[in-house]
GROMACS .gro file of C-alpha atoms in nm:
model
  460
    1UNK     CA    1   0.000   0.000   0.000
    2UNK     CA    2   0.137   0.340  -0.091
    3UNK     CA    3   0.165   0.625   0.154
    4UNK     CA    4  -0.088   0.906   0.164
    5UNK     CA    5  -0.013   1.202  -0.060
    6UNK     CA    6   0.184   1.487   0.088
    7UNK     CA    7  -0.015   1.766   0.249
    8UNK     CA    8  -0.078   2.058   0.015
    9UNK     CA    9   0.170   2.339   0.058
   10UNK     CA   10   0.067   2.626   0.277
   11UNK     CA   11  -0.009   2.956   0.109
   12UNK     CA   12   0.158   3.266   0.258
   13UNK     CA   13  -0.177   3.387   0.393
   14UNK     CA   14  -0.263   3.057   0.563
   15UNK     CA   15   0.086   3.028   0.711
   16UNK     CA   16   0.063   3.381   0.846
   17UNK     CA   17  -0.270   3.290   1.005
   18UNK     CA   18  -0.110   2.991   1.177
   19UNK     CA   19   0.180   3.208   1.297
   20UNK     CA   20  -0.059   3.474   1.425
   21UNK     CA   21  -0.266   3.218   1.615
   22UNK     CA   22   0.042   3.067   1.779
   23UNK     CA   23   0.194   3.405   1.855
   24UNK     CA   24  -0.118   3.552   2.016
   25UNK     CA   25  -0.176   3.238   2.220
   26UNK     CA   26   0.181   3.223   2.349
   27UNK     CA   27   0.178   3.597   2.418
   28UNK     CA   28  -0.129   3.559   2.639
   29UNK     CA   29   0.012   3.259   2.823
   30UNK     CA   30   0.350   3.424   2.880
   31UNK     CA   31   0.173   3.743   2.986
   32UNK     CA   32  -0.002   3.540   3.255
   33UNK     CA   33   0.318   3.367   3.360
   34UNK     CA   34   0.543   3.675   3.364
   35UNK     CA   35   0.282   3.887   3.534
   36UNK     CA   36   0.311   3.657   3.832
   37UNK     CA   37   0.691   3.689   3.829
   38UNK     CA   38   0.680   4.069   3.826
   39UNK     CA   39   0.414   4.076   4.098
   40UNK     CA   40   0.623   3.830   4.303
   41UNK     CA   41   0.916   4.072   4.290
   42UNK     CA   42   0.716   4.388   4.358
   43UNK     CA   43   0.409   4.321   4.569
   44UNK     CA   44   0.337   3.959   4.667
   45UNK     CA   45   0.600   3.965   4.942
   46UNK     CA   46   0.394   4.234   5.119
   47UNK     CA   47   0.047   4.096   5.049
   48UNK     CA   48   0.097   3.724   5.107
   49UNK     CA   49   0.407   3.707   5.332
   50UNK     CA   50   0.376   4.021   5.549
   51UNK     CA   51   0.536   3.876   5.862
   52UNK     CA   52   0.879   3.842   5.697
   53UNK     CA   53   1.144   4.106   5.646
   54UNK     CA   54   1.152   4.243   5.288
   55UNK     CA   55   1.426   4.020   5.143
   56UNK     CA   56   1.294   3.703   5.312
   57UNK     CA   57   0.945   3.791   5.195
   58UNK     CA   58   1.082   3.823   4.843
   59UNK     CA   59   1.246   3.481   4.876
   60UNK     CA   60   0.915   3.327   4.985
   61UNK     CA   61   0.737   3.505   4.702
   62UNK     CA   62   0.985   3.370   4.449
   63UNK     CA   63   0.940   3.025   4.604
   64UNK     CA   64   0.573   3.027   4.498
   65UNK     CA   65   0.698   3.158   4.162
   66UNK     CA   66   0.926   2.853   4.134
   67UNK     CA   67   0.639   2.616   4.216
   68UNK     CA   68   0.489   2.698   3.878
   69UNK     CA   69   0.797   2.556   3.711
   70UNK     CA   70   0.765   2.234   3.910
   71UNK     CA   71   0.431   2.166   3.742
   72UNK     CA   72   0.565   2.232   3.391
   73UNK     CA   73   0.723   1.884   3.342
   74UNK     CA   74   0.392   1.721   3.435
   75UNK     CA   75   0.217   1.945   3.187
   76UNK     CA   76   0.477   1.852   2.926
   77UNK     CA   77   0.413   1.479   2.983
   78UNK     CA   78   0.034   1.502   2.977
   79UNK     CA   79  -0.004   1.755   2.696
   80UNK     CA   80   0.279   1.596   2.499
   81UNK     CA   81   0.123   1.250   2.514
   82UNK     CA   82  -0.223   1.362   2.407
   83UNK     CA   83  -0.085   1.620   2.163
   84UNK     CA   84   0.095   1.339   1.981
   85UNK     CA   85  -0.218   1.125   1.989
   86UNK     CA   86  -0.499   1.376   1.931
   87UNK     CA   87  -0.331   1.671   1.763
   88UNK     CA   88  -0.162   2.000   1.842
   89UNK     CA   89  -0.459   2.236   1.804
   90UNK     CA   90  -0.696   2.073   2.053
   91UNK     CA   91  -0.441   2.064   2.334
   92UNK     CA   92  -0.343   2.427   2.272
   93UNK     CA   93  -0.703   2.532   2.333
   94UNK     CA   94  -0.705   2.346   2.667
   95UNK     CA   95  -0.377   2.501   2.778
   96UNK     CA   96  -0.500   2.853   2.701
   97UNK     CA   97  -0.821   2.803   2.901
   98UNK     CA   98  -0.634   2.662   3.201
   99UNK     CA   99  -0.372   2.935   3.208
  100UNK     CA  100  -0.618   3.220   3.164
  101UNK     CA  101  -0.858   3.083   3.425
  102UNK     CA  102  -0.586   3.048   3.688
  103UNK     CA  103  -0.454   3.398   3.622
  104UNK     CA  104  -0.801   3.552   3.643
  105UNK     CA  105  -0.862   3.379   3.978
  106UNK     CA  106  -0.532   3.517   4.116
  107UNK     CA  107  -0.678   3.862   4.053
  108UNK     CA  108  -0.973   3.771   4.279
  109UNK     CA  109  -0.764   3.608   4.552
  110UNK     CA  110  -0.796   3.739   4.910
  111UNK     CA  111  -0.464   3.841   5.068
  112UNK     CA  112  -0.300   3.735   5.394
  113UNK     CA  113  -0.468   4.023   5.575
  114UNK     CA  114  -0.811   3.878   5.488
  115UNK     CA  115  -0.780   3.499   5.519
  116UNK     CA  116  -0.439   3.445   5.679
  117UNK     CA  117  -0.219   3.153   5.576
  118UNK     CA  118  -0.482   3.022   5.334
  119UNK     CA  119  -0.393   3.309   5.099
  120UNK     CA  120  -0.040   3.193   5.008
  121UNK     CA  121  -0.170   2.833   4.989
  122UNK     CA  122  -0.435   2.926   4.732
  123UNK     CA  123  -0.180   3.138   4.547
  124UNK     CA  124   0.047   2.834   4.525
  125UNK     CA  125  -0.232   2.611   4.390
  126UNK     CA  126  -0.317   2.859   4.115
  127UNK     CA  127   0.051   2.892   4.033
  128UNK     CA  128   0.067   2.513   3.991
  129UNK     CA  129  -0.220   2.530   3.741
  130UNK     CA  130  -0.036   2.804   3.550
  131UNK     CA  131   0.279   2.594   3.534
  132UNK     CA  132   0.092   2.281   3.424
  133UNK     CA  133  -0.074   2.472   3.139
  134UNK     CA  134   0.246   2.641   3.025
  135UNK     CA  135   0.424   2.306   3.025
  136UNK     CA  136   0.191   2.196   2.747
  137UNK     CA  137   0.170   2.528   2.564
  138UNK     CA  138   0.518   2.581   2.429
  139UNK     CA  139   0.564   2.252   2.245
  140UNK     CA  140   0.228   2.265   2.070
  141UNK     CA  141   0.258   2.629   1.967
  142UNK     CA  142   0.599   2.599   1.803
  143UNK     CA  143   0.515   2.264   1.640
  144UNK     CA  144   0.198   2.399   1.485
  145UNK     CA  145   0.409   2.657   1.301
  146UNK     CA  146   0.714   2.437   1.233
  147UNK     CA  147   0.500   2.161   1.081
  148UNK     CA  148   0.305   2.404   0.862
  149UNK     CA  149   0.599   2.606   0.730
  150UNK     CA  150   0.848   2.534   0.453
  151UNK     CA  151   1.176   2.371   0.548
  152UNK     CA  152   1.394   2.645   0.400
  153UNK     CA  153   1.253   2.912   0.634
  154UNK     CA  154   1.155   2.693   0.928
  155UNK     CA  155   1.386   2.874   1.170
  156UNK     CA  156   1.231   3.209   1.083
  157UNK     CA  157   0.867   3.102   1.098
  158UNK     CA  158   0.907   2.886   1.409
  159UNK     CA  159   1.078   3.172   1.590
  160UNK     CA  160   0.760   3.382   1.579
  161UNK     CA  161   0.585   3.187   1.859
  162UNK     CA  162   0.906   3.246   2.056
  163UNK     CA  163   0.838   3.619   2.036
  164UNK     CA  164   0.534   3.547   2.253
  165UNK     CA  165   0.771   3.544   2.551
  166UNK     CA  166   0.900   3.902   2.511
  167UNK     CA  167   0.556   4.013   2.391
  168UNK     CA  168   0.401   3.868   2.706
  169UNK     CA  169   0.681   4.023   2.913
  170UNK     CA  170   0.624   4.353   2.735
  171UNK     CA  171   0.251   4.342   2.796
  172UNK     CA  172   0.277   4.235   3.161
  173UNK     CA  173   0.553   4.482   3.246
  174UNK     CA  174   0.381   4.759   3.050
  175UNK     CA  175   0.054   4.719   3.237
  176UNK     CA  176   0.235   4.712   3.571
  177UNK     CA  177   0.451   5.012   3.476
  178UNK     CA  178   0.140   5.210   3.380
  179UNK     CA  179  -0.031   5.124   3.707
  180UNK     CA  180   0.271   5.208   3.923
  181UNK     CA  181   0.308   5.538   3.738
  182UNK     CA  182  -0.057   5.642   3.786
  183UNK     CA  183  -0.137   5.494   4.128
  184UNK     CA  184   0.008   5.561   4.469
  185UNK     CA  185   0.187   5.274   4.643
  186UNK     CA  186  -0.111   5.240   4.877
  187UNK     CA  187  -0.362   5.215   4.592
  188UNK     CA  188  -0.143   4.976   4.392
  189UNK     CA  189  -0.090   4.745   4.691
  190UNK     CA  190  -0.459   4.764   4.781
  191UNK     CA  191  -0.630   4.694   4.448
  192UNK     CA  192  -0.420   4.810   4.153
  193UNK     CA  193  -0.215   4.491   4.132
  194UNK     CA  194  -0.534   4.294   4.061
  195UNK     CA  195  -0.614   4.479   3.737
  196UNK     CA  196  -0.359   4.307   3.508
  197UNK     CA  197  -0.460   3.964   3.640
  198UNK     CA  198  -0.829   4.029   3.573
  199UNK     CA  199  -0.742   4.162   3.228
  200UNK     CA  200  -0.629   3.810   3.140
  201UNK     CA  201  -0.992   3.701   3.112
  202UNK     CA  202  -1.047   3.932   2.815
  203UNK     CA  203  -0.721   3.832   2.650
  204UNK     CA  204  -0.805   3.462   2.674
  205UNK     CA  205  -1.134   3.512   2.489
  206UNK     CA  206  -0.946   3.682   2.205
  207UNK     CA  207  -0.680   3.410   2.193
  208UNK     CA  208  -0.940   3.134   2.203
  209UNK     CA  209  -1.131   3.281   1.910
  210UNK     CA  210  -0.815   3.296   1.699
  211UNK     CA  211  -0.686   2.949   1.793
  212UNK     CA  212  -1.015   2.780   1.710
  213UNK     CA  213  -0.997   2.924   1.358
  214UNK     CA  214  -0.678   2.745   1.248
  215UNK     CA  215  -0.634   2.395   1.107
  216UNK     CA  216  -0.436   2.104   1.247
  217UNK     CA  217  -0.076   2.049   1.132
  218UNK     CA  218  -0.071   1.871   0.791
  219UNK     CA  219   0.244   1.682   0.891
  220UNK     CA  220   0.068   1.549   1.201
  221UNK     CA  221  -0.245   1.451   1.003
  222UNK     CA  222  -0.033   1.261   0.750
  223UNK     CA  223   0.160   1.082   1.027
  224UNK     CA  224  -0.162   0.995   1.209
  225UNK     CA  225  -0.314   0.850   0.892
  226UNK     CA  226  -0.002   0.641   0.828
  227UNK     CA  227  -0.005   0.514   1.187
  228UNK     CA  228  -0.371   0.416   1.164
  229UNK     CA  229  -0.308   0.233   0.836
  230UNK     CA  230  -0.016   0.042   0.980
  231UNK     CA  231  -0.216  -0.043   1.289
  232UNK     CA  232  -0.492  -0.186   1.067
  233UNK     CA  233  -0.238  -0.390   0.870
  234UNK     CA  234  -0.079  -0.504   1.199
  235UNK     CA  235   0.266  -0.430   1.058
  236UNK     CA  236   0.366  -0.180   1.324
  237UNK     CA  237   0.298  -0.137   1.692
  238UNK     CA  238   0.356   0.216   1.810
  239UNK     CA  239   0.491   0.282   2.155
  240UNK     CA  240   0.317   0.547   2.365
  241UNK     CA  241   0.489   0.873   2.265
  242UNK     CA  242   0.631   0.950   2.609
  243UNK     CA  243   0.778   0.600   2.649
  244UNK     CA  244   0.922   0.610   2.297
  245UNK     CA  245   1.095   0.939   2.371
  246UNK     CA  246   1.236   0.839   2.709
  247UNK     CA  247   1.346   0.493   2.594
  248UNK     CA  248   1.479   0.560   2.246
  249UNK     CA  249   1.562   0.932   2.237
  250UNK     CA  250   1.690   1.011   2.584
  251UNK     CA  251   2.008   1.154   2.433
  252UNK     CA  252   1.809   1.412   2.235
  253UNK     CA  253   1.610   1.497   2.548
  254UNK     CA  254   1.935   1.556   2.740
  255UNK     CA  255   2.069   1.775   2.458
  256UNK     CA  256   1.752   1.985   2.467
  257UNK     CA  257   1.769   2.011   2.848
  258UNK     CA  258   2.133   2.113   2.843
  259UNK     CA  259   2.074   2.366   2.566
  260UNK     CA  260   1.810   2.535   2.777
  261UNK     CA  261   2.024   2.586   3.087
  262UNK     CA  262   2.195   2.912   2.987
  263UNK     CA  263   1.890   3.041   2.800
  264UNK     CA  264   1.644   2.975   3.082
  265UNK     CA  265   1.858   3.077   3.379
  266UNK     CA  266   1.985   3.396   3.219
  267UNK     CA  267   1.637   3.504   3.113
  268UNK     CA  268   1.489   3.493   3.462
  269UNK     CA  269   1.795   3.655   3.615
  270UNK     CA  270   1.783   3.935   3.356
  271UNK     CA  271   1.407   4.000   3.361
  272UNK     CA  272   1.273   3.887   3.703
  273UNK     CA  273   1.563   3.902   3.949
  274UNK     CA  274   1.685   4.232   3.804
  275UNK     CA  275   1.374   4.398   3.951
  276UNK     CA  276   1.485   4.287   4.298
  277UNK     CA  277   1.851   4.369   4.240
  278UNK     CA  278   1.783   4.714   4.101
  279UNK     CA  279   1.530   4.819   4.367
  280UNK     CA  280   1.666   4.645   4.679
  281UNK     CA  281   2.042   4.648   4.618
  282UNK     CA  282   2.118   4.927   4.370
  283UNK     CA  283   1.851   5.170   4.503
  284UNK     CA  284   1.695   5.218   4.161
  285UNK     CA  285   1.329   5.321   4.154
  286UNK     CA  286   1.063   5.061   4.088
  287UNK     CA  287   0.947   5.259   3.786
  288UNK     CA  288   1.296   5.277   3.631
  289UNK     CA  289   1.349   4.902   3.677
  290UNK     CA  290   1.015   4.818   3.514
  291UNK     CA  291   1.072   5.059   3.226
  292UNK     CA  292   1.416   4.912   3.154
  293UNK     CA  293   1.266   4.564   3.116
  294UNK     CA  294   0.987   4.715   2.906
  295UNK     CA  295   1.227   4.877   2.657
  296UNK     CA  296   1.454   4.573   2.640
  297UNK     CA  297   1.159   4.340   2.580
  298UNK     CA  298   1.054   4.548   2.281
  299UNK     CA  299   1.401   4.509   2.128
  300UNK     CA  300   1.394   4.139   2.217
  301UNK     CA  301   1.064   4.096   2.034
  302UNK     CA  302   1.194   4.257   1.714
  303UNK     CA  303   1.526   4.071   1.701
  304UNK     CA  304   1.411   3.712   1.770
  305UNK     CA  305   1.282   3.654   1.413
  306UNK     CA  306   1.609   3.797   1.279
  307UNK     CA  307   1.806   3.540   1.477
  308UNK     CA  308   1.563   3.272   1.354
  309UNK     CA  309   1.622   3.374   0.993
  310UNK     CA  310   2.000   3.364   1.051
  311UNK     CA  311   1.967   3.006   1.181
  312UNK     CA  312   1.817   2.913   0.842
  313UNK     CA  313   2.133   3.045   0.675
  314UNK     CA  314   2.415   2.925   0.901
  315UNK     CA  315   2.248   2.660   1.119
  316UNK     CA  316   2.080   2.628   1.459
  317UNK     CA  317   2.394   2.546   1.657
  318UNK     CA  318   2.612   2.841   1.544
  319UNK     CA  319   2.340   3.096   1.628
  320UNK     CA  320   2.270   2.928   1.961
  321UNK     CA  321   2.642   2.935   2.046
  322UNK     CA  322   2.663   3.307   1.963
  323UNK     CA  323   2.396   3.367   2.226
  324UNK     CA  324   2.550   3.138   2.486
  325UNK     CA  325   2.902   3.279   2.461
  326UNK     CA  326   2.767   3.633   2.441
  327UNK     CA  327   2.565   3.588   2.759
  328UNK     CA  328   2.863   3.439   2.939
  329UNK     CA  329   3.073   3.741   2.849
  330UNK     CA  330   2.806   4.006   2.908
  331UNK     CA  331   2.673   3.892   3.248
  332UNK     CA  332   2.950   4.067   3.443
  333UNK     CA  333   2.902   4.407   3.268
  334UNK     CA  334   2.528   4.354   3.315
  335UNK     CA  335   2.554   4.381   3.693
  336UNK     CA  336   2.823   4.649   3.677
  337UNK     CA  337   2.584   4.868   3.477
  338UNK     CA  338   2.291   4.788   3.709
  339UNK     CA  339   2.501   4.912   4.004
  340UNK     CA  340   2.542   5.256   3.847
  341UNK     CA  341   2.190   5.369   3.947
  342UNK     CA  342   2.142   5.516   3.601
  343UNK     CA  343   1.832   5.451   3.392
  344UNK     CA  344   2.036   5.451   3.069
  345UNK     CA  345   2.285   5.207   3.218
  346UNK     CA  346   2.024   4.956   3.331
  347UNK     CA  347   1.840   4.980   2.996
  348UNK     CA  348   2.167   4.902   2.818
  349UNK     CA  349   2.238   4.613   3.055
  350UNK     CA  350   1.902   4.443   3.006
  351UNK     CA  351   1.876   4.514   2.631
  352UNK     CA  352   2.215   4.366   2.541
  353UNK     CA  353   2.150   4.066   2.767
  354UNK     CA  354   1.819   3.999   2.591
  355UNK     CA  355   1.984   4.032   2.250
  356UNK     CA  356   2.214   3.744   2.341
  357UNK     CA  357   1.924   3.555   2.496
  358UNK     CA  358   1.733   3.592   2.169
  359UNK     CA  359   2.016   3.424   1.980
  360UNK     CA  360   1.959   3.117   2.197
  361UNK     CA  361   1.581   3.138   2.212
  362UNK     CA  362   1.506   3.203   1.843
  363UNK     CA  363   1.650   2.882   1.689
  364UNK     CA  364   1.531   2.674   1.984
  365UNK     CA  365   1.183   2.613   1.840
  366UNK     CA  366   1.306   2.473   1.508
  367UNK     CA  367   1.604   2.297   1.671
  368UNK     CA  368   1.394   2.105   1.925
  369UNK     CA  369   1.127   2.025   1.665
  370UNK     CA  370   1.390   1.876   1.436
  371UNK     CA  371   1.527   1.648   1.708
  372UNK     CA  372   1.215   1.426   1.717
  373UNK     CA  373   0.981   1.244   1.478
  374UNK     CA  374   0.624   1.360   1.421
  375UNK     CA  375   0.441   1.105   1.638
  376UNK     CA  376   0.661   1.182   1.938
  377UNK     CA  377   0.758   1.542   1.858
  378UNK     CA  378   0.516   1.712   2.097
  379UNK     CA  379   0.629   1.483   2.380
  380UNK     CA  380   1.000   1.506   2.300
  381UNK     CA  381   1.017   1.882   2.250
  382UNK     CA  382   0.800   1.949   2.557
  383UNK     CA  383   0.990   1.712   2.786
  384UNK     CA  384   1.327   1.848   2.678
  385UNK     CA  385   1.215   2.208   2.720
  386UNK     CA  386   1.011   2.179   3.040
  387UNK     CA  387   1.206   1.926   3.246
  388UNK     CA  388   1.506   2.157   3.228
  389UNK     CA  389   1.296   2.444   3.361
  390UNK     CA  390   1.282   2.276   3.702
  391UNK     CA  391   1.660   2.298   3.737
  392UNK     CA  392   1.702   2.619   3.537
  393UNK     CA  393   1.432   2.887   3.534
  394UNK     CA  394   1.244   2.770   3.843
  395UNK     CA  395   1.515   2.833   4.102
  396UNK     CA  396   1.704   3.105   3.912
  397UNK     CA  397   1.546   3.411   4.082
  398UNK     CA  398   1.543   3.222   4.412
  399UNK     CA  399   1.912   3.126   4.390
  400UNK     CA  400   2.011   3.473   4.272
  401UNK     CA  401   1.820   3.637   4.559
  402UNK     CA  402   1.971   3.396   4.814
  403UNK     CA  403   2.323   3.461   4.681
  404UNK     CA  404   2.266   3.835   4.702
  405UNK     CA  405   2.133   3.804   5.057
  406UNK     CA  406   2.431   3.597   5.170
  407UNK     CA  407   2.719   3.772   4.991
  408UNK     CA  408   2.580   4.118   4.921
  409UNK     CA  409   2.749   4.107   4.582
  410UNK     CA  410   2.664   4.015   4.224
  411UNK     CA  411   2.984   3.812   4.174
  412UNK     CA  412   2.837   3.475   4.286
  413UNK     CA  413   2.539   3.536   4.055
  414UNK     CA  414   2.776   3.604   3.764
  415UNK     CA  415   2.951   3.271   3.832
  416UNK     CA  416   2.614   3.096   3.853
  417UNK     CA  417   2.513   3.218   3.506
  418UNK     CA  418   2.857   3.133   3.364
  419UNK     CA  419   2.821   2.775   3.493
  420UNK     CA  420   2.488   2.749   3.309
  421UNK     CA  421   2.655   2.875   2.991
  422UNK     CA  422   2.918   2.602   3.021
  423UNK     CA  423   2.647   2.332   3.044
  424UNK     CA  424   2.476   2.469   2.734
  425UNK     CA  425   2.799   2.479   2.533
  426UNK     CA  426   2.869   2.116   2.626
  427UNK     CA  427   2.517   2.012   2.520
  428UNK     CA  428   2.548   2.190   2.186
  429UNK     CA  429   2.886   2.027   2.135
  430UNK     CA  430   2.716   1.688   2.161
  431UNK     CA  431   2.439   1.781   1.915
  432UNK     CA  432   2.431   1.751   1.538
  433UNK     CA  433   2.311   2.027   1.308
  434UNK     CA  434   1.941   1.974   1.231
  435UNK     CA  435   1.829   2.247   0.992
  436UNK     CA  436   1.812   2.016   0.687
  437UNK     CA  437   1.600   1.747   0.854
  438UNK     CA  438   1.263   1.653   0.704
  439UNK     CA  439   0.997   1.687   0.975
  440UNK     CA  440   0.771   1.435   0.798
  441UNK     CA  441   1.032   1.156   0.781
  442UNK     CA  442   0.933   0.949   1.085
  443UNK     CA  443   1.018   0.593   0.979
  444UNK     CA  444   1.356   0.575   1.153
  445UNK     CA  445   1.199   0.664   1.486
  446UNK     CA  446   0.926   0.401   1.491
  447UNK     CA  447   0.939   0.042   1.614
  448UNK     CA  448   0.886  -0.255   1.388
  449UNK     CA  449   0.939  -0.294   1.013
  450UNK     CA  450   0.774  -0.050   0.779
  451UNK     CA  451   0.550  -0.190   0.504
  452UNK     CA  452   0.739  -0.270   0.187
  453UNK     CA  453   0.576   0.002  -0.024
  454UNK     CA  454   0.560   0.259   0.251
  455UNK     CA  455   0.783   0.558   0.197
  456UNK     CA  456   0.823   0.853   0.429
  457UNK     CA  457   0.597   1.146   0.354
  458UNK     CA  458   0.801   1.448   0.256
  459UNK     CA  459   0.718   1.793   0.383
  460UNK     CA  460   0.606   2.045   0.125
   0.00000   0.00000   0.00000
């Protein structure tokens, strides 16, 4: 029996629609996630942990922030499994509803002054729901674009969902910056902080409407049809996607996890911890710190697709290494500039850091997608990306804050980021270049002999 015909090529307009749907969805989900991080640095220590001194309260606040990362691997396993079985689109709708609902409820949450210790407990539960949803969001969003786009520009198109992170950061920080600029500290701490969380409800409705309008990945539909045909012919028994990834592709999972260490740790140090460092240690105003992240996130958003396009020209690994080495070199000047108590200096520090971060983050979507076959791609990319977040992004602000509290200096934090860069360089050294891989060629990854006349389906 011959294989099903290749999926029809995507027109520019349909591909742009897919990219827009993924970008808006990831922007909303990252807005929800980053909003919590900014609020953890600026206000949650006072509202939910009022009995602690300011720095300890911040540590406890960041601890609930880290809890969200702990749920991301579970989300990656669950969403990855069903995303590889049922499709990318359906699971992306579920993740958006879960994330938006949890964020909206945080905006309604009573504080410690109202219900005591139950307040931080409920905050932690909602943070777990956020993390679980985000664990399933990233893999599906980037795969939906990567599997629709043409191979020659996959790095460029797949990098657009990655811009959802700085767009979400931009939106969350912008809303908070506007509120802190127009409200007194008393008003902001009393009710103003709730506004951006409640706004999430409106954003989710917009994102849901757009996501429901797009079609499933043609590569996934072709792979699903081939799997069903082989199952009928009893010539192939597929392993559950998660088991297939962990048993047969553990090396690729480790490469993805290692590649994320420098990218993930540096990002949360540069965008979340910097708010604590600038306001608590360098005596910079809250408004200046927020505005610096706001400006840098705008530059980050614009440059990520440029890095993605460059990865199509010279490869995923070279661009990723530019970002890793650049971050390792820049992290010391980053803190030196933050110590100068100058708005221009801190803007420069964060902007350059995010430029190097973008060089790692932009090719990541295509790179991780190309590591795994279609019927295990959602699981493999999600596991590799989200399991590393537990050791990388989750404790990064917490570790950085603890190091600052103990040593009163940025030097240990610089060494911490440099160690993460070393792990990423080692992982990339163990990886092969992937930019020429055919995302529809799954035969080598499956168990059992392929039917005699069955040829891999080639991507358009």
